[in-house]
């Protein structure tokens, strides 16, 4: 029997694909989707990732730029400056609370990626509208470099299921509703 629940929340219990139970369905297998799945797996939740293409073929792999982050290793920079630079370059369309939330967690996310084996180039670069050097790179393929350990680790988790070549509309139409 196949069931899928649609609506505003994708964090209910789901049963489909041979009666597997999933706590969360994640649409997209890029850096964000894989990071979320790994976080949920650590919390003993079952995640299902639906990827339109092969898991390695999303747009994340094409991100050549670096990751802008305030680091305590970079003594010339500070979090408040990074937040202000982001708000200034957003020209009034940024939600300040969201900017603060995301940027305040940046360094811990870098540490998580390092634990997965990602090695950034040494040093920080100044780019764009940043006031200080705070951009970290992996050569000129940062997106591809971040994606690889995420794919490797997600593929090894027993509570993460990945469907490649699945579009959201296909998943909904294949249900019994």
PDB file of C-alpha atoms in Angstrom:
ATOM      1  CA  UNK A   1       0.000   0.000   0.000  1.00  0.00           C
ATOM      2  CA  UNK A   2       1.300   3.471  -0.828  1.00  0.00           C
ATOM      3  CA  UNK A   3       0.367   6.624   1.060  1.00  0.00           C
ATOM      4  CA  UNK A   4       1.509  10.170   0.730  1.00  0.00           C
ATOM      5  CA  UNK A   5       0.195  13.144   2.635  1.00  0.00           C
ATOM      6  CA  UNK A   6       0.331  16.527   0.999  1.00  0.00           C
ATOM      7  CA  UNK A   7      -0.261  19.886   2.570  1.00  0.00           C
ATOM      8  CA  UNK A   8       1.673  22.580   4.329  1.00  0.00           C
ATOM      9  CA  UNK A   9       3.871  20.317   6.423  1.00  0.00           C
ATOM     10  CA  UNK A  10       6.252  17.720   5.085  1.00  0.00           C
ATOM     11  CA  UNK A  11       7.302  16.599   8.554  1.00  0.00           C
ATOM     12  CA  UNK A  12       4.504  14.149   9.286  1.00  0.00           C
ATOM     13  CA  UNK A  13       4.868  10.373   9.100  1.00  0.00           C
ATOM     14  CA  UNK A  14       4.909   9.096   5.532  1.00  0.00           C
ATOM     15  CA  UNK A  15       4.480   5.595   4.194  1.00  0.00           C
ATOM     16  CA  UNK A  16       5.228   4.805   0.590  1.00  0.00           C
ATOM     17  CA  UNK A  17       7.903   3.138  -1.494  1.00  0.00           C
ATOM     18  CA  UNK A  18       7.391  -0.403  -0.234  1.00  0.00           C
ATOM     19  CA  UNK A  19       5.865   0.645   3.091  1.00  0.00           C
ATOM     20  CA  UNK A  20       8.951   2.427   4.434  1.00  0.00           C
ATOM     21  CA  UNK A  21       8.207   4.983   7.122  1.00  0.00           C
ATOM     22  CA  UNK A  22       9.726   8.448   6.793  1.00  0.00           C
ATOM     23  CA  UNK A  23       9.535  11.310   9.216  1.00  0.00           C
ATOM     24  CA  UNK A  24      10.525  13.898   6.620  1.00  0.00           C
ATOM     25  CA  UNK A  25      10.494  14.127   2.848  1.00  0.00           C
ATOM     26  CA  UNK A  26      13.179  16.413   1.436  1.00  0.00           C
ATOM     27  CA  UNK A  27      12.720  17.707  -2.089  1.00  0.00           C
ATOM     28  CA  UNK A  28      16.139  18.248  -3.636  1.00  0.00           C
ATOM     29  CA  UNK A  29      19.529  16.657  -3.111  1.00  0.00           C
ATOM     30  CA  UNK A  30      21.735  19.710  -3.112  1.00  0.00           C
ATOM     31  CA  UNK A  31      23.896  20.934  -0.272  1.00  0.00           C
ATOM     32  CA  UNK A  32      20.870  22.083   1.769  1.00  0.00           C
ATOM     33  CA  UNK A  33      18.833  18.910   1.286  1.00  0.00           C
ATOM     34  CA  UNK A  34      21.722  16.594   2.095  1.00  0.00           C
ATOM     35  CA  UNK A  35      22.748  18.659   5.124  1.00  0.00           C
ATOM     36  CA  UNK A  36      19.207  18.519   6.465  1.00  0.00           C
ATOM     37  CA  UNK A  37      18.987  14.747   5.902  1.00  0.00           C
ATOM     38  CA  UNK A  38      22.242  14.183   7.796  1.00  0.00           C
ATOM     39  CA  UNK A  39      21.047  16.381  10.663  1.00  0.00           C
ATOM     40  CA  UNK A  40      17.789  14.419  10.872  1.00  0.00           C
ATOM     41  CA  UNK A  41      19.674  11.113  10.726  1.00  0.00           C
ATOM     42  CA  UNK A  42      21.714  12.167  13.771  1.00  0.00           C
ATOM     43  CA  UNK A  43      18.396  12.701  15.573  1.00  0.00           C
ATOM     44  CA  UNK A  44      17.329   9.122  14.685  1.00  0.00           C
ATOM     45  CA  UNK A  45      14.728  10.334  12.207  1.00  0.00           C
ATOM     46  CA  UNK A  46      14.079   8.663   8.861  1.00  0.00           C
ATOM     47  CA  UNK A  47      14.458  10.981   5.889  1.00  0.00           C
ATOM     48  CA  UNK A  48      13.524  10.500   2.254  1.00  0.00           C
ATOM     49  CA  UNK A  49      15.315  12.621  -0.358  1.00  0.00           C
ATOM     50  CA  UNK A  50      13.640  13.029  -3.752  1.00  0.00           C
ATOM     51  CA  UNK A  51      16.096  14.181  -6.414  1.00  0.00           C
ATOM     52  CA  UNK A  52      14.954  15.187  -9.894  1.00  0.00           C
ATOM     53  CA  UNK A  53      18.276  14.125 -11.371  1.00  0.00           C
ATOM     54  CA  UNK A  54      21.078  11.872 -10.197  1.00  0.00           C
ATOM     55  CA  UNK A  55      22.097  12.935  -6.711  1.00  0.00           C
ATOM     56  CA  UNK A  56      25.401  14.285  -8.058  1.00  0.00           C
ATOM     57  CA  UNK A  57      23.784  16.323 -10.849  1.00  0.00           C
ATOM     58  CA  UNK A  58      22.084  19.189  -9.021  1.00  0.00           C
ATOM     59  CA  UNK A  59      23.107  22.811  -9.308  1.00  0.00           C
ATOM     60  CA  UNK A  60      25.163  22.766  -6.074  1.00  0.00           C
ATOM     61  CA  UNK A  61      28.094  21.219  -7.894  1.00  0.00           C
ATOM     62  CA  UNK A  62      28.366  24.254 -10.150  1.00  0.00           C
ATOM     63  CA  UNK A  63      28.888  26.748  -7.301  1.00  0.00           C
ATOM     64  CA  UNK A  64      32.418  28.017  -7.897  1.00  0.00           C
ATOM     65  CA  UNK A  65      32.467  30.822  -5.377  1.00  0.00           C
ATOM     66  CA  UNK A  66      33.416  30.402  -1.780  1.00  0.00           C
ATOM     67  CA  UNK A  67      31.581  30.359   1.508  1.00  0.00           C
ATOM     68  CA  UNK A  68      31.466  33.665   3.382  1.00  0.00           C
ATOM     69  CA  UNK A  69      31.738  33.082   7.112  1.00  0.00           C
ATOM     70  CA  UNK A  70      32.856  34.906  10.212  1.00  0.00           C
ATOM     71  CA  UNK A  71      35.568  32.838  11.849  1.00  0.00           C
ATOM     72  CA  UNK A  72      37.136  33.215  15.271  1.00  0.00           C
ATOM     73  CA  UNK A  73      40.372  32.246  13.483  1.00  0.00           C
ATOM     74  CA  UNK A  74      40.177  35.520  11.545  1.00  0.00           C
ATOM     75  CA  UNK A  75      40.979  38.147  14.190  1.00  0.00           C
ATOM     76  CA  UNK A  76      40.403  41.174  11.919  1.00  0.00           C
ATOM     77  CA  UNK A  77      36.729  40.242  11.333  1.00  0.00           C
ATOM     78  CA  UNK A  78      33.645  40.040  13.570  1.00  0.00           C
ATOM     79  CA  UNK A  79      30.122  38.688  13.290  1.00  0.00           C
ATOM     80  CA  UNK A  80      28.474  42.096  13.575  1.00  0.00           C
ATOM     81  CA  UNK A  81      30.449  43.353  10.568  1.00  0.00           C
ATOM     82  CA  UNK A  82      29.440  40.321   8.497  1.00  0.00           C
ATOM     83  CA  UNK A  83      25.791  40.860   9.415  1.00  0.00           C
ATOM     84  CA  UNK A  84      26.002  44.554   8.502  1.00  0.00           C
ATOM     85  CA  UNK A  85      27.753  43.824   5.172  1.00  0.00           C
ATOM     86  CA  UNK A  86      25.004  41.339   4.324  1.00  0.00           C
ATOM     87  CA  UNK A  87      22.218  43.757   5.224  1.00  0.00           C
ATOM     88  CA  UNK A  88      23.894  46.569   3.278  1.00  0.00           C
ATOM     89  CA  UNK A  89      24.309  44.456   0.144  1.00  0.00           C
ATOM     90  CA  UNK A  90      20.699  43.266   0.490  1.00  0.00           C
ATOM     91  CA  UNK A  91      19.490  46.846  -0.041  1.00  0.00           C
ATOM     92  CA  UNK A  92      16.583  46.498   2.379  1.00  0.00           C
ATOM     93  CA  UNK A  93      15.156  43.152   1.286  1.00  0.00           C
ATOM     94  CA  UNK A  94      16.912  41.013   3.923  1.00  0.00           C
ATOM     95  CA  UNK A  95      15.114  39.898   7.045  1.00  0.00           C
ATOM     96  CA  UNK A  96      17.566  40.972   9.737  1.00  0.00           C
ATOM     97  CA  UNK A  97      16.580  38.178  12.145  1.00  0.00           C
ATOM     98  CA  UNK A  98      17.125  35.554   9.453  1.00  0.00           C
ATOM     99  CA  UNK A  99      20.481  37.050   8.481  1.00  0.00           C
ATOM    100  CA  UNK A 100      21.607  37.005  12.129  1.00  0.00           C
ATOM    101  CA  UNK A 101      20.411  33.419  12.601  1.00  0.00           C
ATOM    102  CA  UNK A 102      22.152  32.081   9.496  1.00  0.00           C
ATOM    103  CA  UNK A 103      25.419  33.978   9.873  1.00  0.00           C
ATOM    104  CA  UNK A 104      25.746  33.198  13.581  1.00  0.00           C
ATOM    105  CA  UNK A 105      25.737  29.473  12.727  1.00  0.00           C
ATOM    106  CA  UNK A 106      28.154  29.718   9.820  1.00  0.00           C
ATOM    107  CA  UNK A 107      31.335  28.755  11.640  1.00  0.00           C
ATOM    108  CA  UNK A 108      29.742  25.713  13.295  1.00  0.00           C
ATOM    109  CA  UNK A 109      28.586  24.542   9.854  1.00  0.00           C
ATOM    110  CA  UNK A 110      32.135  24.872   8.524  1.00  0.00           C
ATOM    111  CA  UNK A 111      33.290  22.701  11.434  1.00  0.00           C
ATOM    112  CA  UNK A 112      30.641  20.083  10.560  1.00  0.00           C
ATOM    113  CA  UNK A 113      31.910  19.982   6.975  1.00  0.00           C
ATOM    114  CA  UNK A 114      35.477  19.595   8.217  1.00  0.00           C
ATOM    115  CA  UNK A 115      34.379  16.650  10.384  1.00  0.00           C
ATOM    116  CA  UNK A 116      33.069  15.037   7.190  1.00  0.00           C
ATOM    117  CA  UNK A 117      36.531  15.407   5.660  1.00  0.00           C
ATOM    118  CA  UNK A 118      36.241  18.629   3.665  1.00  0.00           C
ATOM    119  CA  UNK A 119      39.459  20.629   3.539  1.00  0.00           C
ATOM    120  CA  UNK A 120      39.193  24.284   2.611  1.00  0.00           C
ATOM    121  CA  UNK A 121      42.084  26.199   1.089  1.00  0.00           C
ATOM    122  CA  UNK A 122      44.191  28.040   3.633  1.00  0.00           C
ATOM    123  CA  UNK A 123      43.264  31.591   4.501  1.00  0.00           C
ATOM    124  CA  UNK A 124      40.320  33.852   3.826  1.00  0.00           C
ATOM    125  CA  UNK A 125      39.656  35.989   0.762  1.00  0.00           C
ATOM    126  CA  UNK A 126      37.900  39.324   0.421  1.00  0.00           C
ATOM    127  CA  UNK A 127      35.218  39.392  -2.259  1.00  0.00           C
ATOM    128  CA  UNK A 128      32.167  41.341  -3.318  1.00  0.00           C
ATOM    129  CA  UNK A 129      30.703  43.622  -0.698  1.00  0.00           C
ATOM    130  CA  UNK A 130      32.576  42.140   2.251  1.00  0.00           C
ATOM    131  CA  UNK A 131      34.536  44.560   4.409  1.00  0.00           C
ATOM    132  CA  UNK A 132      36.973  41.883   5.561  1.00  0.00           C
ATOM    133  CA  UNK A 133      38.545  38.702   4.259  1.00  0.00           C
ATOM    134  CA  UNK A 134      35.997  36.020   5.184  1.00  0.00           C
ATOM    135  CA  UNK A 135      35.427  33.911   2.073  1.00  0.00           C
ATOM    136  CA  UNK A 136      36.670  30.319   2.186  1.00  0.00           C
ATOM    137  CA  UNK A 137      37.281  28.297  -0.992  1.00  0.00           C
ATOM    138  CA  UNK A 138      38.159  24.848  -2.206  1.00  0.00           C
ATOM    139  CA  UNK A 139      40.071  25.786  -5.357  1.00  0.00           C
ATOM    140  CA  UNK A 140      37.479  27.017  -7.891  1.00  0.00           C
ATOM    141  CA  UNK A 141      34.968  24.233  -7.222  1.00  0.00           C
ATOM    142  CA  UNK A 142      33.695  24.871  -3.708  1.00  0.00           C
ATOM    143  CA  UNK A 143      30.183  23.575  -4.426  1.00  0.00           C
ATOM    144  CA  UNK A 144      31.410  20.275  -5.852  1.00  0.00           C
ATOM    145  CA  UNK A 145      33.875  19.882  -2.962  1.00  0.00           C
ATOM    146  CA  UNK A 146      31.144  20.429  -0.342  1.00  0.00           C
ATOM    147  CA  UNK A 147      28.701  18.129  -2.126  1.00  0.00           C
ATOM    148  CA  UNK A 148      31.021  15.117  -2.260  1.00  0.00           C
ATOM    149  CA  UNK A 149      31.342  14.345   1.475  1.00  0.00           C
ATOM    150  CA  UNK A 150      27.643  15.092   1.982  1.00  0.00           C
ATOM    151  CA  UNK A 151      26.679  12.557  -0.712  1.00  0.00           C
ATOM    152  CA  UNK A 152      29.170  10.017   0.659  1.00  0.00           C
ATOM    153  CA  UNK A 153      27.868  10.270   4.222  1.00  0.00           C
ATOM    154  CA  UNK A 154      24.157  10.456   3.331  1.00  0.00           C
ATOM    155  CA  UNK A 155      24.505   7.372   1.126  1.00  0.00           C
ATOM    156  CA  UNK A 156      25.858   5.386   4.077  1.00  0.00           C
ATOM    157  CA  UNK A 157      23.070   6.232   6.527  1.00  0.00           C
ATOM    158  CA  UNK A 158      20.501   3.493   7.044  1.00  0.00           C
ATOM    159  CA  UNK A 159      17.811   6.043   7.927  1.00  0.00           C
ATOM    160  CA  UNK A 160      18.251   8.140   4.778  1.00  0.00           C
ATOM    161  CA  UNK A 161      16.562   6.916   1.592  1.00  0.00           C
ATOM    162  CA  UNK A 162      17.360   8.586  -1.716  1.00  0.00           C
ATOM    163  CA  UNK A 163      15.258   8.440  -4.868  1.00  0.00           C
ATOM    164  CA  UNK A 164      16.976   9.689  -8.009  1.00  0.00           C
ATOM    165  CA  UNK A 165      15.026  10.727 -11.095  1.00  0.00           C
ATOM    166  CA  UNK A 166      11.958  11.649  -9.015  1.00  0.00           C
ATOM    167  CA  UNK A 167       9.950  14.793  -9.499  1.00  0.00           C
ATOM    168  CA  UNK A 168       7.590  15.966  -6.789  1.00  0.00           C
ATOM    169  CA  UNK A 169       4.643  15.728  -9.153  1.00  0.00           C
ATOM    170  CA  UNK A 170       5.572  12.114  -9.898  1.00  0.00           C
ATOM    171  CA  UNK A 171       5.585  11.225  -6.222  1.00  0.00           C
ATOM    172  CA  UNK A 172       2.177  12.778  -5.673  1.00  0.00           C
ATOM    173  CA  UNK A 173       0.632  11.135  -8.747  1.00  0.00           C
ATOM    174  CA  UNK A 174       1.953   7.691  -7.804  1.00  0.00           C
ATOM    175  CA  UNK A 175       0.104   7.772  -4.464  1.00  0.00           C
ATOM    176  CA  UNK A 176      -3.308   6.331  -3.825  1.00  0.00           C
ATOM    177  CA  UNK A 177      -4.975   9.723  -3.397  1.00  0.00           C
TER     178      UNK A 177
END
